[in-house]
Each structure stands twice: as structure tokens, then as C-alpha cells.
Amino acid sequence: MSTTKTASGCVLADQRKFSDFPDTSPVAEKLASGKLGFDPDQLRAKYASERDKRIRPEGQGQYQDMSGELDIFINDPFVKPGFEREAVERDVDVLIVGGGFGGLLGAAHLREAGVKDICIIEKAGDFGGTWYWNRYPGAQCDVESYLYLPLLEKLGYMPKEKYSFGPEILDHSLAIAKKYDLYDGALLQTGVTDMSWDEGSQRWVVTTDRGDVLKARFISLATGILAKPKLPRIAGITDFKGHVFHTSRWDFDYTKGSTAGDLTGLKDKRVGIIGTGPTALQCIPHLGKDSKELFVFQRTPSAIDVRGNHATNPRWVDSLKPGWQARRMKNFNIITNGGYQEEDLVNDGWTDLFRGLVGSEGKSEAQKSMSAEEREAIKEIAHFQKMEEVRDRVDAIVVDKDTAENLKAYYRPFCKRPCFHDDYLKTFNRPNVTLVDTDGKGVEVITEKGVVIAGVEYELDCLIVATGFETGEGFTSASGFEINGRDGSKLSEKWADGPSTMHGMFSHGFPNCFFMGLFQTGLTVSLPHTLNEQAEHIAYVVGQSKERGLDVVEVSQQRQDDWGATIRSKAHNNEEFFNTCTPGYYNNEGKGGFNGHNFLTNQYGGGPIEFFEILKNWREEGGMQGLETT
Ligand code: NDP
């Protein structure tokens, strides 16, 4: 861990002067002197061929919905079966759907604004959202805990390590629920089935799969992203006679152990795992350690850089001044949006990546005089260079040369989520672990006994599916219920081509309804940051409505259209970049044709810093501009 003297003279851990970072100008020098150490043309061609062999004509259609006999992949294994309760009928001030960080932050800010009557409806057996479901061994947040875990100062809590593991984040979620009395009136293990605006009573009528009928003055939808597990349409997937589950529904009854590992149930088992994304790479080290044999079925390797986790330094904690978390969040957000900060407070793989590959563009003297094309060329070389480093890391760790070659990622950084892990690559040096690379084809056939790749059947006792979560299929499909607004207009129809909103939170025809979604908003690398800003804004609108005695607030069509025009005019042309990427959920599985449901493209292009400023200014103007009120 590095220590640095700050301007105030304090020695703080985890800080590095911004000037310590390499600029991309050395790239320009190396380019000019021909000393790159790689051939850009060859790499460009390699990236294109690796991408092309992974494009599948069916795109998102390669995945299937999990209902009927596939519902074993989505049922909640963390609750006792057979839970029943009486149906509830009640009036409520604010009804929130979703008990993850969005719902928790929404409710916490509402409580602070003096709202007492809040009901949170959540499908799971408890709060926590992502961190409730994802308990797989090794589950960890790859964004620094000191900024990712919300409300640390309010709760007086300091994470144990720089990168928290799942149980600590889940416990923190439950602590937020307790602090703000959110269990009071919450309906857990309950799914919303329908929401309809009733003009007569000016209330939302909300029904659930437990027969509840709630009448809510306001509704807030915090149903999250990456919440619905997805399963490839692999021939024979239901024929497998061994044990099978999705990583987000980990079966500890079978594997034994916990998120911390010690999966003693696997010691005599042949285990297979499909997928090598951010989830898989966190659990594979545990599977490798505890299974008799492990087969990792890989379609595309992840690019994995250094993690460098460590315990929280008490001296650093003692040095913190009130307001430190907001400052840290802001500092990280600026750097990961290509901005300049004198100090990099977080100083990790994320900030290094953004500073090296995005932030320094056009900042050096030499680059200032360059054309956009020249700068793009420099950026591409910097990208090649970074990925060469990541590929060299594979060679340095993995002993078997063929395995090492197959673990190297050939695409540009940001084509897929950057990954950081210190034990994943080592796992492939274990004699009981086999990487089964499918040369971009993926698993296509499963039998009663196991998985077939290139004509070879790998017999398994247990198959773990780490194939991720649905994205881009639309708000109502992801949340699983319809929202019927004024005059019965359906949200699924109104948003068929993507959400239309003001500020990503208000939609015309849907009064007293707030969306805590990740569209038409300011997207942050640390998602709770965006959710916190939205929560603060919604609490302001609810508070103002109460103060001014307003029954109904609804965005005008004009202001919504204006925001749509702003989104379009500010849009980054990142489609070209993503179209050169290997397929994945970031680029609509490589099919192009980005639609409004793609959460990376339907964003406020000015970035989150500018977006949060827009929200703040809107509040400070005080007139609730654009909201029609009754
Ligand atoms: P991903 O969608 O990222 O990965 C799914 C994996 O399954 C990919 O390796 C994919 O290959 C593979 N796959 C899909 N179909 C097949 C097939 N037929 N045969 C073989 N392999 C297949 O899901 P994850 O659950 O790993 O991660 C989802 C998201 O969750 C991440 O992007 C991240 O945002 C978040 N996450 C965040 C973490 C954090 O620390 N904050 C930790 C874990 C997850 P291919 O690449 O070829 O499509």
C-alpha cells in the first residue's frame, strides 16, 4: 500500500498524486519511434476475427426465459419453503418496488424528508437486491467499499476491507433497512403483478401475487438492472440428470460451505461451470480448491487485472473528516468520467484504467494540437498496450502455455466489464482444473451425463451456470409487471422503443410515479452513486408536494420531449466503438442496432457530474419546472 503526503501534510494510505500517473504521451513517443512491442495491424485483425467468430445470428435470442420446468433456476433457495400470510389491503403514502440499494436509498431519503408511511415490496426473502441473490462463493464488489456501500457516515460503519465481500454488503443493506425502520410495513417474498392509476381516487392501485391490494399516493420503481438470471438455449439443458443451478441461486445445501468458501460437499464431485464473466471468475477459485475435478467451459475470456485487496487501515480511518464519503464518491466519479483531480483518493484499477485510457486524452501539450483522428489513433494504441499488459499477466501466472493462450482476451478495454482478481488465473495451475475452451462457440449440447464440446462428453455430477442476467428487454419485461397509467395507457407500449422520460425519473401519463432506473440518467461506475442522487431528488419532489398540498405531480409532454431531445443531442457516438467489440450485453450481443433499452446508450451523454448538477439546479430553482401539478 502506498502512502503519500497530502497538501495538508497528513500521511494517508491509498492516495497517490495524480501526476504520478503515466500520461498517454509516451504512447505517442513509442508510436513515433516504432518501439511498441506489438503490431497494431495484427492486433486489429486478431480482435476482428475473434469478434466475428462469436457473432450469433440470434443475438439476444440465444437466451431463454425461465418459466415452467426452468423455474428451478430462479426460485429463491434462501427462504424456507411454504411461506404464507394473509393478503393485505391498505392505503400507503409511498410504495416502493425493490429492496436493493435503489429502494433502500429511496426510502432512507424519504424518511429524512419526514415521510412516515412507506411500504417496500420485494420478491426476495429480505432486503439487499443483488447482494441478497448473489451469495456464490467469492462474491465481492469490484468497486471500492468506501464509496460503494451507501450511507456509511449516517450508519457509523466502516467496511473491513477495501473491496467488500458479499455478506458484508448484504449485512450493510439490512442495517440500512433497520436504521430507517423499513421492515415496518414491508412486504417481502411478494411480487407485484400490476399497477394501475385510478383517476377517481388519484391513487395507484397495486396488486401482488399474494392477493394484496394497496392504494398508493406515490410509487417509486427501484427494480434494478441485472436482476433476472438468464439461461442460454443449450440443447438438452433440461436433460442433465446431475445437480444444476445458476450462480445467483447458489445451492449451499448441495455444495456446503458459504460465500467464504469451504465447499466440502464438492470434494468428491466432478463440477462444470459455464461462463467466464465477472461472476464466474470470483467463484472459480473456490470451485477449483474444493471440487474433486473442475471443468471451466469458456466462450470468451475475461480481461483480468490486479485486485490488491487489503484490510482497512485504522490510521486512515482516524484521519477522515466529516463528509469524507461524499468527497470520495465525487473524486472517483470525476476521474472515472475522464476529469482531472489533483489527488486520486481511490487509486485502484478503475481509476488507473480511466486515467490511462480516457482521462488523459488531449491533455498533454503534444496531444492538444492533434486532430480528433490522431487522438483516436493514440487512444487505440493505449488500449492495445493495456490489453498487452493484461495478456502478459496471463503468461506470468499460468504455467501451461496452451491454457495461458486460451485465457487471453482479444478485444478493447470497456468492450466488456473490466475485471480484477488475484486468484482466478492461478486456479488453472491446479492439477484438478481444466479449461475447456470452445473457440468462441460456447456450450451447445448438454446430455444426461454432462457437457459436450467438440465431440467430447465431459461427465459431471454438478453443473453451475454463470451465464449472467437479462438486459435490454424493456422495463416492464425486466420487472415482470405492467404499469397502467392515465387512461389505461400501458408502459410496455409507451416505452416499446425505449424509455421516454424527464431526467430518467418522470414519464408523462404516469402521475406520481418515479423511476429509479438506469436510463436517460447520469450513469456512474459505482451504481449506488446514481441511485443516491435519484433518491434525493425524488424525496425532494415528494416533500415539496406535501408542503404545497399537491395531490398530483406529472411531467408535461413538452418537458419530456425536451429531455428526449437533450438525450439525443448529447448522445455519444459510442455505437461505432461497441460495434467493433466482441459480443456481450454491452453491445446487444454484437448485433448493432442499439435501441432505447440499451442502458449504455440511452444515457445523458454529458455524464453524471453534469447530470447531477442539472438536478441540483432544478431543485434550487424551486418551481418544480416541467411538473404539472394539481
Ligand atoms: P456476464 O453476462 O458478464 O457473463 C456471462 C458469461 O457466460 C460470459 O462469459 C458468457 O460468454 C458466458 N456464456 C453465455 N452463454 C454461454 C454459452 N452458451 N456457453 C458458454 N458460455 C456462455 O454475467 P456475470 O454474471 O458474470 O456478470 C454480470 C454482470 O454483473 C457484470 O457485467 C457486472 O456488471 C456484474 N457483476 C459485478 C460484480 C462486481 O464486482 N461489482 C461481480 C460480478 C458481477 P460471452 O462473454 O462469450 O458472452
XYZ file of C-alpha atoms and ligand atoms in Angstrom:
678
model
C 0.000 0.000 0.000
C 1.374 3.436 -0.879
C 1.390 6.369 1.495
C 1.552 9.947 0.286
C 1.852 13.341 1.909
C -1.142 15.433 1.035
C -1.198 19.204 0.687
C -2.275 19.412 4.329
C 0.729 17.356 5.336
C -1.211 14.298 6.535
C 0.111 10.932 5.551
C -2.805 8.984 4.170
C -2.995 5.479 2.860
C -4.428 4.758 -0.545
C -3.700 8.071 -2.103
C -1.471 8.883 -4.958
C -0.793 12.222 -6.604
C -2.486 12.468 -9.937
C 0.785 13.455 -11.547
C 2.121 10.011 -10.594
C 0.051 8.502 -13.362
C 1.631 7.858 -16.729
C 0.261 10.052 -19.470
C -0.563 8.566 -22.841
C 2.078 10.818 -24.414
C 4.700 8.047 -24.030
C 2.416 6.065 -26.292
C 2.817 8.756 -28.927
C 6.592 8.652 -28.473
C 6.682 4.881 -28.731
C 4.451 5.041 -31.760
C 6.761 7.531 -33.444
C 9.879 5.512 -32.604
C 8.331 2.205 -33.708
C 9.075 0.635 -30.282
C 5.589 -0.505 -29.384
C 6.472 -4.150 -28.982
C 3.367 -5.226 -30.908
C 1.945 -4.791 -34.361
C -1.264 -2.735 -34.241
C -2.433 -4.064 -37.622
C -2.053 -7.651 -36.480
C -3.873 -6.971 -33.225
C -6.667 -5.126 -35.014
C -7.120 -8.098 -37.339
C -6.991 -10.554 -34.425
C -9.642 -8.593 -32.492
C -11.906 -8.548 -35.565
C -11.551 -12.276 -36.220
C -12.157 -13.152 -32.535
C -15.250 -10.961 -32.602
C -16.570 -12.353 -35.889
C -16.427 -15.959 -34.781
C -18.550 -15.119 -31.719
C -21.379 -13.289 -33.512
C -24.528 -15.363 -33.385
C -27.395 -14.582 -35.763
C -29.970 -14.932 -32.991
C -28.296 -12.240 -30.799
C -30.200 -11.890 -27.518
C -32.458 -14.701 -28.750
C -29.746 -17.205 -27.797
C -31.053 -16.868 -24.219
C -34.379 -18.116 -22.909
C -36.995 -17.133 -20.387
C -37.028 -19.262 -17.249
C -40.537 -20.387 -16.595
C -42.165 -23.815 -16.297
C -39.589 -26.576 -15.756
C -36.800 -23.979 -15.884
C -38.107 -22.094 -12.849
C -35.661 -24.114 -10.708
C -33.132 -21.557 -11.964
C -34.992 -18.590 -10.474
C -36.705 -19.899 -7.325
C -35.402 -18.433 -4.074
C -33.193 -21.021 -2.311
C -32.543 -18.700 0.651
C -36.023 -18.856 2.205
C -37.812 -21.688 3.906
C -40.397 -23.113 1.508
C -44.075 -22.742 2.295
C -44.209 -19.128 3.499
C -47.792 -17.907 3.653
C -49.528 -14.830 5.014
C -52.874 -13.096 4.907
C -53.458 -10.772 1.954
C -53.091 -7.097 2.837
C -55.391 -4.247 1.885
C -54.129 -0.822 2.788
C -53.548 2.772 1.803
C -49.974 3.934 1.735
C -48.236 7.221 1.119
C -45.243 5.935 -0.862
C -44.976 2.434 -2.239
C -41.513 1.352 -3.371
C -40.906 -1.710 -5.513
C -37.493 -3.275 -4.893
C -35.479 -3.664 -1.708
C -31.979 -3.337 -3.160
C -29.838 -0.227 -2.856
C -32.287 1.756 -5.066
C -35.290 1.030 -2.836
C -33.283 1.377 0.379
C -31.802 4.723 -0.614
C -35.169 5.925 -1.906
C -36.789 5.067 1.423
C -33.929 6.449 3.536
C -34.138 9.858 1.833
C -37.934 9.858 2.126
C -37.687 9.120 5.837
C -35.255 12.007 6.225
C -37.762 14.215 4.390
C -40.310 13.250 7.043
C -42.327 10.624 5.143
C -43.591 8.065 7.633
C -45.883 5.817 5.632
C -43.660 3.791 3.299
C -44.201 0.264 2.038
C -41.454 -1.641 0.238
C -42.465 -4.642 -1.822
C -39.685 -7.124 -2.531
C -39.727 -10.569 -4.173
C -36.811 -11.849 -2.128
C -36.958 -13.011 1.488
C -35.105 -9.902 2.671
C -33.567 -6.606 1.576
C -30.272 -6.454 -0.316
C -31.199 -6.877 -4.004
C -28.141 -8.066 -5.940
C -26.406 -8.891 -2.675
C -29.340 -10.944 -1.438
C -29.294 -13.130 -4.547
C -25.592 -13.305 -5.348
C -24.147 -15.335 -2.483
C -21.904 -17.519 -4.593
C -18.512 -18.297 -3.037
C -16.137 -15.397 -3.526
C -18.908 -12.849 -4.275
C -17.307 -9.459 -3.900
C -17.870 -5.937 -5.138
C -15.168 -4.813 -7.510
C -15.813 -1.134 -6.738
C -14.117 0.187 -3.614
C -16.234 -0.419 -0.496
C -15.642 3.056 0.995
C -17.615 4.600 -1.826
C -19.823 1.705 -2.971
C -21.545 1.000 0.356
C -24.035 3.845 0.767
C -24.679 5.966 3.849
C -21.525 4.867 5.695
C -21.306 8.042 7.736
C -25.015 8.001 8.588
C -24.714 4.433 9.834
C -21.345 4.962 11.504
C -19.940 1.954 9.688
C -16.540 1.390 8.114
C -16.045 -1.598 5.773
C -13.466 -4.146 6.847
C -11.609 -4.208 3.551
C -11.018 -2.021 0.517
C -13.220 -4.394 -1.522
C -16.110 -5.843 0.465
C -17.280 -9.395 0.104
C -20.968 -10.122 -0.431
C -22.008 -10.900 3.177
C -20.699 -7.558 4.449
C -22.642 -5.703 1.743
C -25.780 -7.715 2.472
C -25.424 -7.000 6.213
C -25.000 -3.315 5.435
C -28.195 -3.371 3.327
C -30.089 -4.921 6.241
C -28.578 -2.359 8.612
C -29.924 0.458 6.397
C -33.371 -1.198 6.454
C -33.229 -1.388 10.267
C -31.945 2.130 10.796
C -34.755 3.639 8.739
C -37.460 1.250 10.076
C -38.098 -0.180 6.655
C -39.154 -3.626 7.858
C -42.163 -1.869 9.277
C -44.914 -2.443 6.698
C -42.604 -4.094 4.136
C -43.992 -6.952 2.077
C -41.185 -9.453 1.480
C -41.444 -12.602 -0.643
C -44.043 -10.707 -2.614
C -44.152 -9.932 -6.322
C -46.114 -7.044 -7.819
C -48.486 -8.241 -10.516
C -49.999 -4.958 -11.708
C -50.058 -1.214 -11.068
C -52.885 0.979 -12.333
C -53.556 4.678 -11.873
C -57.084 5.335 -10.612
C -58.186 8.765 -11.762
C -61.122 8.940 -9.355
C -59.143 8.476 -6.158
C -55.877 9.777 -7.649
C -54.131 6.753 -6.273
C -52.105 3.892 -7.718
C -53.810 0.538 -7.211
C -51.140 -2.093 -6.778
C -51.825 -5.820 -6.745
C -49.442 -8.639 -5.812
C -49.048 -12.397 -6.214
C -50.151 -12.789 -2.574
C -53.539 -11.211 -3.211
C -52.647 -7.828 -1.702
C -54.355 -4.655 -2.895
C -52.577 -1.439 -1.957
C -53.615 2.081 -2.776
C -50.585 4.315 -3.022
C -50.320 8.043 -3.427
C -46.816 7.760 -4.928
C -44.994 4.812 -6.413
C -41.251 4.529 -6.830
C -39.834 1.790 -9.028
C -36.432 0.532 -7.972
C -36.490 -2.819 -9.702
C -32.807 -2.672 -10.676
C -30.820 -3.990 -13.585
C -29.159 -7.384 -13.979
C -31.870 -8.825 -11.752
C -33.295 -11.627 -13.896
C -30.939 -14.606 -14.384
C -30.508 -15.619 -17.994
C -30.021 -19.065 -19.413
C -28.668 -19.974 -22.850
C -30.865 -22.120 -25.107
C -28.480 -25.058 -24.981
C -29.881 -28.255 -26.485
C -30.563 -30.786 -23.726
C -30.215 -28.341 -20.816
C -33.200 -29.944 -19.071
C -31.944 -33.494 -19.745
C -28.948 -33.258 -17.402
C -29.503 -35.715 -14.558
C -26.852 -34.279 -12.234
C -27.266 -31.257 -9.988
C -27.643 -27.881 -11.720
C -28.125 -24.265 -10.578
C -27.461 -20.624 -11.565
C -24.766 -18.695 -9.673
C -27.362 -16.210 -8.367
C -29.289 -19.091 -6.754
C -26.309 -20.914 -5.233
C -27.292 -24.249 -3.699
C -25.338 -24.406 -0.439
C -27.386 -27.435 0.661
C -25.550 -29.282 -2.087
C -22.095 -27.655 -2.092
C -21.989 -26.940 1.657
C -19.817 -24.030 2.809
C -20.689 -20.365 2.359
C -19.779 -17.246 0.406
C -16.409 -17.532 2.163
C -15.841 -20.942 0.522
C -15.159 -24.310 2.158
C -17.451 -26.155 -0.251
C -16.942 -29.555 1.379
C -19.924 -31.013 -0.476
C -17.879 -30.892 -3.693
C -14.824 -32.799 -2.532
C -15.870 -35.984 -4.342
C -17.646 -34.236 -7.232
C -16.851 -33.540 -10.879
C -18.064 -29.997 -11.347
C -18.564 -27.978 -14.536
C -19.172 -24.246 -14.849
C -20.458 -22.473 -17.958
C -19.303 -18.883 -18.324
C -16.158 -16.916 -17.516
C -17.603 -13.441 -16.814
C -17.163 -11.315 -13.644
C -19.290 -13.702 -11.552
C -17.580 -16.900 -12.695
C -14.101 -15.582 -12.094
C -14.946 -14.850 -8.461
C -16.311 -18.328 -7.710
C -13.938 -20.428 -9.857
C -11.010 -20.170 -7.374
C -13.248 -21.721 -4.681
C -14.577 -24.383 -7.029
C -11.029 -25.216 -8.089
C -9.912 -25.544 -4.489
C -12.844 -27.607 -3.236
C -14.015 -29.810 -6.142
C -12.529 -33.179 -6.961
C -12.370 -32.012 -10.585
C -13.420 -28.749 -12.194
C -14.127 -28.101 -15.879
C -14.466 -24.459 -16.906
C -16.377 -24.133 -20.188
C -15.255 -20.887 -21.768
C -16.688 -18.965 -24.718
C -14.840 -15.645 -24.264
C -12.049 -14.995 -21.761
C -12.346 -12.041 -19.385
C -9.535 -9.476 -19.201
C -8.335 -9.674 -15.605
C -6.107 -7.126 -13.952
C -4.640 -6.903 -10.435
C -7.061 -6.627 -7.463
C -4.852 -5.817 -4.494
C -7.440 -6.020 -1.723
C -6.355 -5.173 1.818
C -7.751 -4.572 5.273
C -8.955 -1.098 6.147
C -6.197 0.968 7.704
C -7.297 2.326 11.129
C -4.883 5.271 10.833
C -6.544 6.266 7.596
C -9.971 5.928 9.235
C -8.839 8.197 12.075
C -7.747 10.818 9.581
C -11.173 11.135 7.941
C -13.177 14.329 8.333
C -16.987 14.507 8.224
C -18.301 14.474 4.670
C -15.421 12.228 3.568
C -17.609 9.680 1.791
C -19.353 12.211 -0.453
C -15.957 13.729 -1.312
C -14.533 10.311 -2.127
C -17.535 9.411 -4.288
C -17.194 12.688 -6.161
C -13.438 12.269 -6.650
C -13.919 8.746 -8.050
C -16.785 9.853 -10.237
C -14.790 12.705 -11.743
C -11.797 10.502 -12.525
C -13.907 7.699 -13.982
C -15.508 10.277 -16.230
C -12.213 11.441 -17.658
C -11.913 14.512 -15.411
C -8.910 15.860 -13.535
C -8.345 15.622 -9.782
C -5.165 16.692 -8.016
C -5.364 13.538 -5.929
C -6.755 10.148 -6.802
C -8.292 9.180 -3.470
C -9.300 5.688 -4.552
C -6.221 4.860 -6.582
C -7.173 1.463 -7.940
C -7.609 -0.489 -11.135
C -10.688 1.510 -12.120
C -9.135 4.940 -11.745
C -5.874 3.770 -13.271
C -7.750 2.389 -16.256
C -9.775 5.525 -16.827
C -6.854 7.850 -16.228
C -4.600 5.910 -18.548
C -7.084 5.225 -21.309
C -9.648 8.004 -21.207
C -8.742 10.824 -18.899
C -5.506 11.948 -20.413
C -6.822 12.277 -23.932
C -5.940 15.637 -25.300
C -4.324 16.781 -22.051
C -0.634 16.590 -22.894
C 0.876 19.505 -24.839
C 1.588 17.277 -27.835
C -1.977 15.985 -27.919
C -3.581 19.410 -27.718
C -2.505 20.177 -31.254
C -3.711 16.847 -32.624
C -6.832 16.232 -34.667
C -9.617 14.035 -33.285
C -8.478 11.230 -35.609
C -4.913 11.450 -34.348
C -6.104 11.361 -30.747
C -8.306 8.368 -31.529
C -5.264 6.630 -33.020
C -3.299 7.308 -29.825
C -6.185 6.024 -27.756
C -6.363 2.821 -29.765
C -2.637 2.247 -29.218
C -3.061 2.899 -25.474
C -5.867 0.331 -25.489
C -3.667 -2.225 -27.274
C -0.905 -1.528 -24.789
C -3.147 -2.008 -21.752
C -4.519 -5.274 -23.097
C -0.997 -6.482 -23.890
C -0.152 -5.908 -20.215
C -3.216 -7.897 -19.182
C -2.264 -10.698 -21.604
C 1.342 -10.682 -20.332
C -0.056 -11.150 -16.840
C -1.658 -14.411 -18.002
C 1.723 -15.661 -19.263
C 3.362 -14.672 -16.000
C 0.865 -16.657 -13.905
C -0.434 -19.612 -15.921
C 2.127 -22.372 -16.369
C 0.607 -24.396 -19.206
C 1.208 -22.474 -22.437
C -1.932 -23.615 -24.294
C -4.130 -22.833 -21.307
C -2.481 -19.422 -20.972
C -3.077 -18.679 -24.645
C -6.751 -19.579 -24.312
C -7.161 -17.314 -21.280
C -6.054 -14.196 -23.170
C -8.723 -11.655 -24.046
C -8.522 -10.157 -27.537
C -10.791 -7.098 -27.508
C -10.513 -3.484 -26.418
C -10.888 -2.439 -22.771
C -14.506 -1.425 -21.978
C -15.878 -3.845 -24.627
C -16.728 -5.942 -21.588
C -16.704 -5.018 -17.923
C -13.093 -4.690 -16.723
C -12.275 -7.444 -14.217
C -9.851 -7.553 -11.289
C -8.839 -10.721 -9.447
C -5.686 -12.137 -7.903
C -6.588 -15.855 -7.613
C -8.518 -16.648 -10.802
C -5.618 -17.228 -13.180
C -3.640 -19.223 -10.584
C -6.532 -21.665 -10.328
C -5.675 -23.025 -13.783
C -2.315 -24.255 -12.434
C -4.146 -26.756 -10.225
C -3.994 -30.349 -11.493
C -7.738 -30.872 -10.898
C -8.815 -27.856 -13.013
C -9.290 -27.969 -16.783
C -10.085 -25.036 -19.025
C -12.302 -26.259 -21.844
C -12.108 -23.519 -24.428
C -14.865 -23.656 -27.028
C -13.154 -21.386 -29.566
C -15.925 -18.820 -29.291
C -18.763 -21.290 -29.897
C -19.874 -21.757 -26.294
C -21.634 -24.788 -24.897
C -24.141 -26.041 -27.438
C -25.051 -29.520 -26.217
C -25.804 -30.920 -22.765
C -26.640 -34.576 -22.208
C -27.966 -36.580 -19.267
C -24.373 -37.043 -18.136
C -22.720 -33.719 -18.807
C -21.478 -31.227 -21.388
C -20.332 -32.000 -24.926
C -17.640 -29.850 -26.540
C -16.169 -30.678 -29.940
C -17.487 -34.223 -29.740
C -16.063 -34.890 -26.256
C -18.540 -35.551 -23.439
C -17.422 -34.194 -20.046
C -19.275 -36.242 -17.443
C -20.316 -34.163 -14.439
C -22.018 -34.524 -11.077
C -22.805 -30.826 -10.869
C -23.218 -28.097 -13.484
C -23.126 -24.434 -12.470
C -24.493 -21.857 -14.863
C -22.700 -18.498 -14.675
C -24.289 -17.003 -17.771
C -25.374 -13.668 -16.333
C -28.584 -11.665 -16.370
C -31.104 -10.350 -18.858
C -30.611 -6.835 -20.173
C -32.143 -4.660 -22.823
C -35.552 -6.290 -22.962
C -37.519 -3.328 -21.621
C -38.592 -2.071 -18.222
C -41.850 -3.981 -17.765
C -40.401 -7.238 -19.052
C -37.469 -6.952 -16.647
C -39.641 -6.013 -13.670
C -42.304 -8.588 -14.563
C -45.432 -6.422 -14.241
C -47.386 -3.880 -16.271
C -47.873 -0.260 -15.283
C -51.149 1.220 -16.484
C -51.084 4.981 -16.407
C -53.677 7.645 -17.150
C -56.474 6.424 -19.421
C -55.123 2.894 -19.134
C -52.031 3.603 -21.258
C -49.563 0.754 -20.831
C -45.935 1.480 -20.071
C -44.833 -1.547 -22.139
C -46.468 0.024 -25.206
C -45.442 3.566 -24.490
C -41.829 2.510 -23.989
C -41.771 -0.163 -26.703
C -38.769 1.565 -28.320
C -37.153 2.583 -25.039
C -37.966 4.817 -22.083
C -39.142 8.385 -22.612
C -38.742 10.496 -19.501
C -37.675 13.753 -17.960
C -34.397 13.189 -16.090
C -34.941 9.433 -16.312
C -37.371 9.644 -13.392
C -40.703 11.069 -14.563
C -42.843 9.947 -17.504
C -45.859 11.719 -18.977
C -49.120 9.814 -18.455
C -47.771 8.221 -15.255
C -48.514 10.703 -12.474
C -46.983 10.417 -9.004
C -44.671 7.737 -10.356
C -40.866 7.765 -10.087
C -38.437 5.563 -11.972
C -35.159 4.759 -10.268
C -33.854 3.176 -13.424
C -30.530 3.422 -15.136
C -31.746 5.085 -18.343
C -31.679 8.721 -19.506
C -29.771 9.464 -16.332
C -26.164 10.066 -15.283
C -24.558 6.637 -15.106
C -21.731 6.181 -12.590
C -19.214 3.317 -12.337
C -20.362 2.934 -8.732
C -24.102 2.495 -9.314
C -25.271 3.439 -5.788
C -23.957 6.938 -6.515
C -26.557 7.443 -9.262
C -29.251 5.818 -7.114
C -28.440 8.115 -4.210
C -28.791 11.235 -6.373
C -32.105 9.971 -7.745
C -33.336 9.148 -4.240
C -32.510 12.635 -3.003
C -34.363 14.156 -5.956
C -37.471 12.013 -5.504
C -37.583 12.790 -1.775
C -37.445 16.485 -2.683
C -40.415 16.162 -5.076
C -42.470 14.186 -2.557
C -41.554 16.664 0.194
C -42.499 19.642 -1.973
C -45.796 18.024 -2.983
C -46.690 17.616 0.660
C -45.567 21.097 1.606
C -47.551 22.702 -1.202
C -50.583 20.441 -0.720
C -50.343 18.969 -4.211
C -52.246 15.768 -4.923
C -50.745 15.012 -8.300
C -47.412 15.742 -9.981
C -46.781 14.703 -13.559
C -44.199 15.728 -16.109
C -45.567 17.671 -19.057
C -45.294 16.202 -22.540
C -43.278 19.243 -23.596
C -40.626 18.875 -20.874
C -40.357 15.164 -21.537
C -39.863 15.806 -25.267
C -37.252 18.442 -24.410
C -35.336 15.919 -22.300
C -35.559 13.350 -25.112
C -34.072 15.952 -27.470
C -31.304 16.665 -24.945
C -30.515 12.954 -24.668
C -30.286 12.685 -28.468
C -28.229 15.839 -28.939
C -25.773 14.879 -26.198
C -25.525 11.210 -27.182
C -22.003 9.865 -27.522
C -21.388 8.174 -30.763
C -20.182 5.054 -28.978
C -22.103 2.747 -31.285
C -19.136 2.615 -33.662
C -16.823 1.599 -30.802
C -19.195 -1.068 -29.495
C -19.802 -2.452 -32.973
C -16.125 -3.404 -33.147
C -16.371 -5.214 -29.802
C -16.726 -8.877 -29.066
C -20.412 -9.701 -28.388
C -21.945 -9.284 -24.956
C -24.706 -7.379 -23.236
C -22.834 -4.075 -23.653
C -23.376 -4.199 -27.419
C -26.628 -6.067 -27.933
C -24.648 -9.308 -28.453
C -22.730 -7.696 -31.293
C -25.841 -7.250 -33.412
C -25.621 -3.473 -33.542
C -28.955 -1.686 -33.938
C -28.789 -0.150 -30.469
C -32.240 0.543 -29.195
C -33.511 2.704 -26.360
C -33.385 -0.271 -23.999
C -29.594 -0.478 -24.096
C -28.598 1.071 -20.792
C -25.187 2.152 -22.026
C -26.502 4.135 -24.963
C -29.751 5.638 -23.677
C -27.952 7.863 -21.168
C -27.398 11.529 -20.569
C -24.276 11.995 -22.705
C -22.970 14.939 -20.687
C -22.083 12.419 -17.977
C -23.144 12.059 -14.360
C -21.348 15.136 -12.997
C -23.234 17.437 -15.356
C -26.440 15.451 -14.799
C -26.297 15.758 -11.004
C -25.731 19.491 -11.459
C -28.879 19.676 -13.613
C -30.878 18.001 -10.845
C -29.410 20.282 -8.177
C -30.138 23.420 -10.208
C -33.681 22.215 -10.851
C -34.259 21.821 -7.120
C -32.675 25.163 -6.324
C -34.898 26.955 -8.837
C -37.682 25.711 -6.606
C -40.548 25.815 -9.094
C -40.681 22.091 -9.953
C -40.352 23.155 -13.596
C -41.890 20.764 -16.059
C -44.053 19.046 -13.489
C -47.743 19.720 -13.901
C -49.352 19.799 -10.511
C -52.843 19.559 -9.119
P -21.942 -11.960 -17.842
O -23.104 -11.749 -18.724
O -20.962 -10.881 -17.715
O -21.136 -13.268 -18.265
C -21.814 -14.407 -18.709
C -20.790 -15.438 -19.126
O -21.475 -16.569 -19.654
C -19.866 -14.940 -20.232
O -18.591 -15.448 -20.013
C -20.513 -15.555 -21.465
O -19.650 -15.680 -22.558
C -20.908 -16.900 -20.908
N -21.859 -17.627 -21.738
C -23.104 -17.263 -22.102
N -23.654 -18.229 -22.872
C -22.739 -19.206 -22.971
C -22.702 -20.452 -23.621
N -23.728 -20.909 -24.364
N -21.595 -21.213 -23.490
C -20.543 -20.781 -22.755
N -20.509 -19.604 -22.134
C -21.599 -18.832 -22.241
O -22.541 -12.391 -16.414
P -21.900 -12.291 -14.950
O -22.889 -12.885 -14.019
O -20.537 -12.821 -14.939
O -21.820 -10.751 -14.699
C -22.962 -9.932 -14.970
C -22.718 -8.531 -14.514
O -22.854 -8.493 -13.111
C -21.331 -7.994 -14.784
O -21.185 -7.459 -16.049
C -21.211 -6.925 -13.738
O -21.813 -5.750 -14.174
C -21.996 -7.526 -12.605
N -21.076 -8.109 -11.635
C -20.415 -7.214 -10.854
C -19.560 -7.629 -9.926
C -18.905 -6.601 -9.086
O -17.917 -6.904 -8.504
N -19.399 -5.366 -8.989
C -19.242 -9.053 -9.701
C -19.998 -9.928 -10.566
C -20.869 -9.446 -11.493
P -19.506 -14.461 -23.615
O -18.611 -13.475 -22.952
O -18.937 -15.102 -24.796
O -20.888 -13.914 -23.857
